[in-house]
XYZ file of C-alpha atoms in Angstrom:
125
model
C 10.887 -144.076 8.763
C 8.505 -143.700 5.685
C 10.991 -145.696 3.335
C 9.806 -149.006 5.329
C 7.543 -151.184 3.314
C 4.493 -150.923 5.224
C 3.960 -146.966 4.330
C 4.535 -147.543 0.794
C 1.233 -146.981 0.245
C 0.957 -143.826 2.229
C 4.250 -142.769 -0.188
C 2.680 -143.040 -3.438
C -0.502 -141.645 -2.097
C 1.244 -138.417 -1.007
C 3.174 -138.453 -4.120
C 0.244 -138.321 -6.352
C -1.193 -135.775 -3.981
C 1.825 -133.608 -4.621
C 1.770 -133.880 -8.305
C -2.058 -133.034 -8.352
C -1.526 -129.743 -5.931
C 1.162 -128.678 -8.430
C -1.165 -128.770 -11.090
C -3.500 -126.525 -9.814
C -0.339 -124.300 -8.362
C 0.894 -124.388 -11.897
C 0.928 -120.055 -12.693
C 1.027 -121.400 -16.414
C -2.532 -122.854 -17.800
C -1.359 -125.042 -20.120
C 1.563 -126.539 -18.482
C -0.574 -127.445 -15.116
C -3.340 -128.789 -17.862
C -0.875 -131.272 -19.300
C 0.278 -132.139 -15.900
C -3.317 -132.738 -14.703
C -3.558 -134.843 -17.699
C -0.380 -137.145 -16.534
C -1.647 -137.506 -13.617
C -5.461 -138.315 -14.470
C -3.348 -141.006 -17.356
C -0.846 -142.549 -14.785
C -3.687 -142.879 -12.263
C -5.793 -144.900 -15.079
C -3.390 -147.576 -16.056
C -0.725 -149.678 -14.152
C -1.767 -149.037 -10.481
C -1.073 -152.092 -7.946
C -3.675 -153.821 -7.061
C -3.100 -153.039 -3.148
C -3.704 -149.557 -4.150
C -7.260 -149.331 -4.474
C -8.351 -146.111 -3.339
C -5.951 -144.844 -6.088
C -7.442 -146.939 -8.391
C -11.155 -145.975 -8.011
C -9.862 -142.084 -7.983
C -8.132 -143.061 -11.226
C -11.822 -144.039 -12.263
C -13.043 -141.489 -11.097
C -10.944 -139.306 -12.684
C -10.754 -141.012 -15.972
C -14.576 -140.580 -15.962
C -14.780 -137.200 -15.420
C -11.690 -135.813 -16.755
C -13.655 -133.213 -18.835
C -14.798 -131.516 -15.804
C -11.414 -131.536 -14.403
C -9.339 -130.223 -17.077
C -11.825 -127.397 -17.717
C -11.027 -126.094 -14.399
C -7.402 -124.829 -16.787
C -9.344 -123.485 -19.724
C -11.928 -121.292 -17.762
C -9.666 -119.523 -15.287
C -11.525 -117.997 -12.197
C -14.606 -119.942 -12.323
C -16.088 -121.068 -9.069
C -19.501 -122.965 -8.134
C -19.448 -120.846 -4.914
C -22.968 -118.622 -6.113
C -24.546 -121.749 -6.498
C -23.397 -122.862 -3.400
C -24.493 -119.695 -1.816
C -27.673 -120.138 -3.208
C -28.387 -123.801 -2.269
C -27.349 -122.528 1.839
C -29.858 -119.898 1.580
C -32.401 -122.624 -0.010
C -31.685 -125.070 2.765
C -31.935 -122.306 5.634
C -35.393 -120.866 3.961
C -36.668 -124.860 4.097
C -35.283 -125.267 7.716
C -36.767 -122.071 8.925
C -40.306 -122.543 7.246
C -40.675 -126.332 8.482
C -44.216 -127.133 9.463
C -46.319 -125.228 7.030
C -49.119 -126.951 5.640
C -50.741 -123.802 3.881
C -48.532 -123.045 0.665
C -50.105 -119.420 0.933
C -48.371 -118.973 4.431
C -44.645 -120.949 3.126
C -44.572 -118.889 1.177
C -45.119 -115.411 3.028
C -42.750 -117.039 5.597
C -40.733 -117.534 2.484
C -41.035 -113.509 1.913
C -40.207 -112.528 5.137
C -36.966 -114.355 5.632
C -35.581 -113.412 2.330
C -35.933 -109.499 3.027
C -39.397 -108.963 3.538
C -42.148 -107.686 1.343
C -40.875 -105.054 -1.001
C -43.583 -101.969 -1.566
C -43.463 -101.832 -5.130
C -44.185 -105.758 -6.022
C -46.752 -105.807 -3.354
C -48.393 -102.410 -3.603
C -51.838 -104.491 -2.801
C -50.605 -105.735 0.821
C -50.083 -102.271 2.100
């Protein structure tokens, strides 16, 4: 069923997909690096035009193939606090909507974040 002609481009798609999963799967560092790196290369040079969301990720990749292939060097590294951070940012802004006063954001601001703590505020008590 998938050999026919018209899901050739699903095919190569999936295959590329598989060789960029076993990358990351790779338990050895420098062997899924190198990998990543054949992939990011193959992607950048010979791709049919009909292709062409596998040609703008090979652009993609191409252009930011520092970023990628650090994800090998620095083991364990995650942009989930900043994410965390940027949630709590965007639930303080949605819960504080409609202040004009600065003074009161930003006691709203206080009081959803945990509330005044005694000792930096021993003057509000």
């Amino acid at each position: 069923m998938l050999a026919a002609d018209e899901h050739t481009q699903v095919d190569v798609t999936w295959w590329i997909y598989q060789r960029v999963v076993a990358a990351y799967r790779d338990p050895d560092r420098v062997r899924g690096r190198a990998r990543m790196r054949a992939v990011i290369t193959s992607l950048s040079v010979g791709v049919p035009a009909a292709l062409t969301e596998l040609t703008t990720l090979g652009r993609t990749l191409k252009r930011r193939a520092a970023d990628v292939l650090a994800y090998f060097q620095r083991p364990g590294t995650s942009n989930g606090p900043t994410e965390a951070i940027n949630g709590r940012l965007e639930h303080l802004r949605g819960t504080a909507l409609g202040f004009r006063n600065l003074g009161h954001y930003m006691l709203r601001s206080l009081l959803d974040t945990g509330g005044f703590r005694p000792l930096l505020h021993s003057l509000l008590r």
